[in-house]
Protein backbone atom coordinates (compact mmCIF):
# COMPACT_ATOMS: atom_id res chain seq x y z
CA UNK A 1 -0.05 -0.39 0.49
CA UNK A 2 1.72 3.61 -0.42
CA UNK A 3 -0.30 6.06 2.67
CA UNK A 4 1.60 7.84 3.37
CA UNK A 5 4.47 7.53 0.77
CA UNK A 6 5.41 10.83 -0.69
CA UNK A 7 4.48 10.14 -4.30
CA UNK A 8 5.53 14.09 -5.27
CA UNK A 9 8.69 13.29 -7.84
CA UNK A 10 6.70 9.71 -9.34
CA UNK A 11 6.66 10.64 -12.85
CA UNK A 12 3.60 8.25 -15.10
CA UNK A 13 4.56 8.10 -18.31
CA UNK A 14 1.87 7.51 -20.70
CA UNK A 15 3.87 4.62 -22.41
CA UNK A 16 2.95 2.60 -19.33
CA UNK A 17 -1.04 2.80 -20.54
CA UNK A 18 -1.03 2.23 -23.48
CA UNK A 19 -4.08 1.91 -23.73
CA UNK A 20 -5.71 5.34 -21.87
CA UNK A 21 -6.26 8.30 -23.28
CA UNK A 22 -3.71 11.40 -22.18
CA UNK A 23 -7.15 12.76 -20.40
CA UNK A 24 -7.06 9.46 -18.70
CA UNK A 25 -3.89 8.94 -17.78
CA UNK A 26 -3.68 12.61 -16.81
CA UNK A 27 -6.43 12.26 -14.42
CA UNK A 28 -5.80 8.83 -13.09
CA UNK A 29 -2.13 9.66 -12.13
CA UNK A 30 -3.62 12.97 -10.05
CA UNK A 31 -5.91 10.92 -8.46
CA UNK A 32 -3.48 8.38 -7.23
CA UNK A 33 -0.90 11.35 -5.99
CA UNK A 34 1.74 11.71 -9.31
CA UNK A 35 3.74 14.56 -9.46
CA UNK A 36 4.26 14.63 -12.77
CA UNK A 37 3.67 12.85 -16.15
CA UNK A 38 6.29 11.86 -19.22
CA UNK A 39 4.04 11.82 -21.81
CA UNK A 40 4.47 10.06 -25.81
CA UNK A 41 4.23 12.43 -28.54
CA UNK A 42 1.28 10.02 -30.08
CA UNK A 43 -1.09 10.41 -27.39
CA UNK A 44 0.39 14.63 -27.38
CA UNK A 45 -0.60 15.07 -30.94
CA UNK A 46 -4.31 13.04 -30.40
CA UNK A 47 -5.53 16.38 -29.20
CA UNK A 48 -2.40 18.49 -30.09
CA UNK A 49 0.04 20.45 -27.76
CA UNK A 50 -1.76 22.95 -26.12
CA UNK A 51 -4.37 21.75 -24.42
CA UNK A 52 -2.07 18.45 -23.45
CA UNK A 53 -0.48 21.08 -21.61
CA UNK A 54 -3.75 22.53 -20.09
CA UNK A 55 -4.59 19.35 -19.03
CA UNK A 56 -1.79 18.48 -17.42
CA UNK A 57 -1.45 21.78 -15.58
CA UNK A 58 -5.26 21.72 -14.61
CA UNK A 59 -4.14 18.06 -12.73
CA UNK A 60 -1.65 19.94 -10.48
CA UNK A 61 1.50 18.05 -12.11
CA UNK A 62 4.62 18.77 -14.23
CA UNK A 63 5.23 16.92 -17.45
CA UNK A 64 8.90 15.37 -16.77
CA UNK A 65 9.02 15.42 -20.03
CA UNK A 66 8.01 14.20 -23.67
CA UNK A 67 9.05 11.44 -26.13
CA UNK A 68 10.02 10.60 -28.32
CA UNK A 69 13.14 12.33 -30.71
CA UNK A 70 15.88 11.16 -32.53
CA UNK A 71 16.38 8.26 -35.07
CA UNK A 72 19.22 10.93 -36.65
CA UNK A 73 21.22 7.23 -38.84
CA UNK A 74 19.25 7.85 -41.91
CA UNK A 75 22.57 8.08 -44.38
CA UNK A 76 20.71 10.05 -47.50
CA UNK A 77 19.69 13.70 -47.90
CA UNK A 78 15.69 12.79 -47.91
CA UNK A 79 16.47 10.99 -44.30
CA UNK A 80 18.31 13.49 -42.58
CA UNK A 81 16.29 16.07 -43.87
CA UNK A 82 13.00 13.62 -42.42
CA UNK A 83 14.72 13.09 -39.17
CA UNK A 84 15.44 16.71 -38.65
CA UNK A 85 12.70 18.32 -39.45
CA UNK A 86 11.25 15.55 -36.74
CA UNK A 87 12.93 16.79 -33.98
CA UNK A 88 12.29 20.26 -35.19
CA UNK A 89 9.12 19.76 -34.76
CA UNK A 90 9.42 17.12 -31.38
CA UNK A 91 11.71 20.39 -29.45
CA UNK A 92 9.03 22.65 -30.23
CA UNK A 93 5.97 20.63 -29.00
CA UNK A 94 7.72 19.66 -25.76
CA UNK A 95 8.58 23.79 -24.90
CA UNK A 96 4.64 24.05 -25.91
CA UNK A 97 3.83 21.15 -23.31
CA UNK A 98 5.96 22.03 -20.75
CA UNK A 99 9.07 20.40 -20.33
CA UNK A 100 12.43 21.40 -21.32
CA UNK A 101 13.59 17.56 -21.92
CA UNK A 102 13.56 16.47 -25.53
CA UNK A 103 14.49 12.33 -24.59
CA UNK A 104 16.22 10.41 -27.95
CA UNK A 105 16.34 7.24 -29.18
CA UNK A 106 18.97 7.92 -31.69
CA UNK A 107 18.59 5.05 -34.11
CA UNK A 108 19.56 1.68 -35.61
CA UNK A 109 21.30 -0.15 -38.18
CA UNK A 110 19.04 -0.03 -39.97
CA UNK A 111 15.62 0.63 -40.83
CA UNK A 112 13.73 2.30 -36.64
CA UNK A 113 10.34 0.52 -36.17
CA UNK A 114 8.51 2.46 -33.14
CA UNK A 115 7.32 0.34 -29.61
CA UNK A 116 5.82 -3.10 -30.92
CA UNK A 117 6.58 -3.21 -33.90
CA UNK A 118 8.99 -5.12 -36.39
CA UNK A 119 12.66 -5.28 -37.06
CA UNK A 120 12.73 -4.69 -41.08
CA UNK A 121 15.55 -7.12 -42.66
CA UNK A 122 17.91 -5.63 -45.16
CA UNK A 123 16.56 -6.34 -48.56
CA UNK A 124 19.51 -5.88 -50.10
CA UNK A 125 23.12 -6.66 -50.05
CA UNK A 126 24.71 -3.21 -50.31
CA UNK A 127 21.69 -1.98 -47.81
CA UNK A 128 22.88 -4.42 -45.17
CA UNK A 129 26.98 -3.57 -45.75
CA UNK A 130 25.71 -0.76 -45.16
CA UNK A 131 24.16 -0.75 -41.96
CA UNK A 132 26.78 -2.89 -40.48
CA UNK A 133 29.16 0.23 -40.63
CA UNK A 134 28.65 1.34 -36.51
CA UNK A 135 31.11 3.54 -36.70
CA UNK A 136 30.04 5.36 -39.44
CA UNK A 137 26.74 5.55 -37.97
CA UNK A 138 27.78 7.10 -34.79
CA UNK A 139 29.39 9.96 -36.61
CA UNK A 140 26.08 10.71 -38.75
CA UNK A 141 24.74 10.98 -34.63
CA UNK A 142 26.74 12.73 -33.75
CA UNK A 143 26.68 15.36 -37.24
CA UNK A 144 22.26 15.64 -36.03
CA UNK A 145 23.28 15.90 -32.89
CA UNK A 146 25.13 19.06 -33.19
CA UNK A 147 22.49 20.26 -36.24
CA UNK A 148 19.94 19.72 -33.68
CA UNK A 149 20.95 21.37 -30.89
CA UNK A 150 20.88 25.21 -31.52
CA UNK A 151 17.30 25.06 -32.36
CA UNK A 152 17.34 23.42 -29.15
CA UNK A 153 18.88 25.57 -26.76
CA UNK A 154 17.18 28.36 -28.90
CA UNK A 155 13.50 26.39 -27.96
CA UNK A 156 15.09 25.54 -23.84
CA UNK A 157 14.41 22.41 -24.43
CA UNK A 158 17.22 19.78 -23.38
CA UNK A 159 18.21 16.48 -26.11
CA UNK A 160 18.17 14.26 -24.37
CA UNK A 161 20.09 11.14 -24.88
CA UNK A 162 18.50 7.46 -24.27
CA UNK A 163 21.47 4.73 -24.39
CA UNK A 164 19.22 1.32 -25.04
CA UNK A 165 20.53 -1.86 -23.84
CA UNK A 166 23.03 -3.49 -27.30
CA UNK A 167 20.45 -5.73 -28.10
CA UNK A 168 18.75 -3.09 -29.50
CA UNK A 169 21.88 -1.37 -31.15
CA UNK A 170 20.61 -3.16 -35.76
CA UNK A 171 17.23 -2.30 -35.00
CA UNK A 172 16.79 1.35 -32.87
CA UNK A 173 19.78 2.98 -30.66
CA UNK A 174 23.67 2.87 -31.41
CA UNK A 175 24.40 4.30 -28.51
CA UNK A 176 24.73 1.25 -25.82
CA UNK A 177 25.79 2.10 -22.92
CA UNK A 178 25.21 5.94 -20.35
CA UNK A 179 29.35 6.73 -21.62
CA UNK A 180 28.50 6.80 -25.14
CA UNK A 181 25.31 8.52 -24.16
CA UNK A 182 27.95 11.33 -22.27
CA UNK A 183 30.92 11.19 -25.08
CA UNK A 184 27.82 12.44 -27.80
CA UNK A 185 27.18 14.73 -25.25
CA UNK A 186 30.34 16.84 -24.43
CA UNK A 187 31.03 19.29 -26.83
CA UNK A 188 28.00 20.40 -25.86
CA UNK A 189 26.42 22.43 -22.82
CA UNK A 190 24.73 20.60 -19.81
CA UNK A 191 21.76 22.11 -20.31
CA UNK A 192 21.51 21.10 -23.58
CA UNK A 193 22.15 17.69 -23.89
CA UNK A 194 21.71 15.34 -21.14
CA UNK A 195 21.34 11.52 -20.78
CA UNK A 196 18.84 9.18 -19.01
CA UNK A 197 19.26 6.63 -17.15
CA UNK A 198 17.20 4.30 -17.71
CA UNK A 199 17.35 1.08 -15.74
CA UNK A 200 15.69 -0.94 -17.91
CA UNK A 201 18.55 -0.88 -20.45
CA UNK A 202 21.42 -0.09 -18.96
CA UNK A 203 21.44 -2.19 -15.15
CA UNK A 204 23.99 -4.47 -17.08
CA UNK A 205 27.06 -2.01 -17.19
CA UNK A 206 29.20 -2.82 -15.08
CA UNK A 207 31.11 0.73 -15.09
CA UNK A 208 27.34 2.19 -14.30
CA UNK A 209 28.17 3.45 -11.16
CA UNK A 210 31.73 5.92 -12.36
CA UNK A 211 29.03 7.36 -15.52
CA UNK A 212 26.14 7.72 -13.56
CA UNK A 213 28.11 10.03 -11.15
CA UNK A 214 29.89 11.41 -14.27
CA UNK A 215 26.31 12.69 -15.52
CA UNK A 216 26.11 14.10 -11.60
CA UNK A 217 29.30 15.50 -11.97
CA UNK A 218 28.43 16.95 -15.63
CA UNK A 219 24.96 18.38 -14.94
CA UNK A 220 23.20 16.03 -17.22
CA UNK A 221 21.57 13.42 -15.79
CA UNK A 222 18.14 14.90 -16.50
CA UNK A 223 15.53 12.20 -16.47
CA UNK A 224 15.65 8.46 -14.22
CA UNK A 225 13.21 6.21 -16.04
CA UNK A 226 13.03 3.21 -13.97
CA UNK A 227 11.71 -0.49 -14.72
CA UNK A 228 12.25 -4.50 -14.62
CA UNK A 229 14.58 -6.90 -16.13
CA UNK A 230 12.06 -9.89 -17.24
CA UNK A 231 13.00 -13.53 -17.79
CA UNK A 232 12.32 -15.31 -20.49
CA UNK A 233 12.30 -12.60 -23.43
CA UNK A 234 9.62 -12.34 -24.99
CA UNK A 235 9.49 -12.59 -28.71
CA UNK A 236 9.56 -8.67 -29.01
CA UNK A 237 12.77 -8.15 -26.78
CA UNK A 238 11.40 -4.42 -26.07
CA UNK A 239 8.21 -6.17 -23.88
CA UNK A 240 10.53 -7.01 -21.40
CA UNK A 241 9.78 -5.15 -19.35
CA UNK A 242 8.23 -5.71 -15.54
CA UNK A 243 6.53 -4.24 -13.21
CA UNK A 244 10.04 -3.05 -10.04
CA UNK A 245 10.94 -6.18 -8.55
CA UNK A 246 9.26 -8.39 -10.69
CA UNK A 247 12.61 -8.75 -11.76
CA UNK A 248 16.94 -8.45 -11.53
CA UNK A 249 17.64 -4.83 -11.27
CA UNK A 250 18.44 -4.02 -7.90
CA UNK A 251 16.65 -0.59 -7.69
CA UNK A 252 17.67 -0.06 -3.81
CA UNK A 253 21.15 0.01 -5.54
CA UNK A 254 20.79 2.46 -9.63
CA UNK A 255 18.84 5.12 -7.66
CA UNK A 256 21.12 4.91 -4.18
CA UNK A 257 23.57 5.76 -6.93
CA UNK A 258 21.57 8.84 -8.70
CA UNK A 259 20.31 10.62 -5.62
CA UNK A 260 24.65 10.79 -4.69
CA UNK A 261 25.36 11.94 -7.90
CA UNK A 262 22.65 15.09 -7.33
CA UNK A 263 20.53 14.37 -9.90
CA UNK A 264 17.09 15.56 -7.33
CA UNK A 265 13.78 15.45 -10.26
CA UNK A 266 11.44 13.51 -11.27
CA UNK A 267 11.50 9.50 -11.07
CA UNK A 268 9.24 8.63 -15.28
CA UNK A 269 8.31 4.54 -15.23
CA UNK A 270 8.11 3.44 -18.18
CA UNK A 271 7.01 0.31 -19.01
CA UNK A 272 6.89 -1.60 -21.94
CA UNK A 273 4.37 -5.26 -21.56
CA UNK A 274 1.55 -6.41 -22.66
CA UNK A 275 0.32 -8.26 -20.06
CA UNK A 276 0.02 -5.01 -17.92
CA UNK A 277 -1.09 -3.19 -21.45
CA UNK A 278 -4.01 -5.33 -21.32
CA UNK A 279 -4.56 -4.38 -17.29
CA UNK A 280 -6.79 -1.44 -16.21
CA UNK A 281 -5.00 2.16 -16.12
CA UNK A 282 -5.60 1.94 -12.36
CA UNK A 283 -4.66 -1.02 -11.46
CA UNK A 284 -1.45 -0.28 -13.44
CA UNK A 285 -0.92 3.35 -11.51
CA UNK A 286 -2.12 1.17 -7.99
CA UNK A 287 0.48 -1.21 -8.32
CA UNK A 288 3.41 0.94 -9.67
CA UNK A 289 2.52 3.29 -7.04
CA UNK A 290 3.59 1.02 -4.84
CA UNK A 291 6.76 -0.31 -6.18
CA UNK A 292 7.61 3.44 -6.39
CA UNK A 293 6.89 3.49 -2.60
CA UNK A 294 9.19 0.30 -1.53
CA UNK A 295 12.58 0.16 -3.94
CA UNK A 296 12.96 3.54 -4.82
CA UNK A 297 11.58 6.16 -2.99
CA UNK A 298 13.22 5.54 0.54
CA UNK A 299 16.82 5.44 -1.92
CA UNK A 300 16.19 9.09 -3.42
């Protein structure tokens, strides 16, 4: 139970309650005593960024982040132009809904599917060969961040790089560790390019404690996202996230590291899991709060 628990820093990421509209997710979070919500662009675009901002503000909540920008790995002129245009739109959306933090999933070697969408296999030898150059792909990510950083700064929005577990390097993110994300951020001011510590993606990293400390020292921790790593992996591994305490992540230890690094912002719970998506929204919101109160909040 969460009676008496301090949920003021708890944020419901709308991906966790995929079946709820933005209005219903915000209402559920507010009734449960959360302090914030993390918004996905699909939900924002259903009602418009201005209305989304009003819905959240009227409920007395903060917007902890907007997901997601990124997918910066295109090598052709048309793909680059499309990525830049979409990310500039996302930056404006973030500013409009009232958050300074826009989470970037940087893109993989091949096509960039959305949550729950299968990866696309390259169709010819030339595409396969081009798609194997991970060093060049990461350089394109660095170049696009450089292109977008001035626009983000003009709008008071920070590009927040999210390293994803290495098993997603081929299709979603060629940035796999917090160190790689920090190295990409390093050429830019900390209030323009930061990083997110997402337990699902980085819990395994033997260098995690040192890199969290580095991120804190550089002032680059823009978001702390929590959910658990489940086994066996789902057919789509992206959907193998679970409630805190149901898997293998050591939340007290990682939370202590993030706290020691000086992070005082919101803690988002972002879960992709079909069984959780099929559960009634209020029950999910309640369970998230209970697990947060037991496994995260005491160590903040």
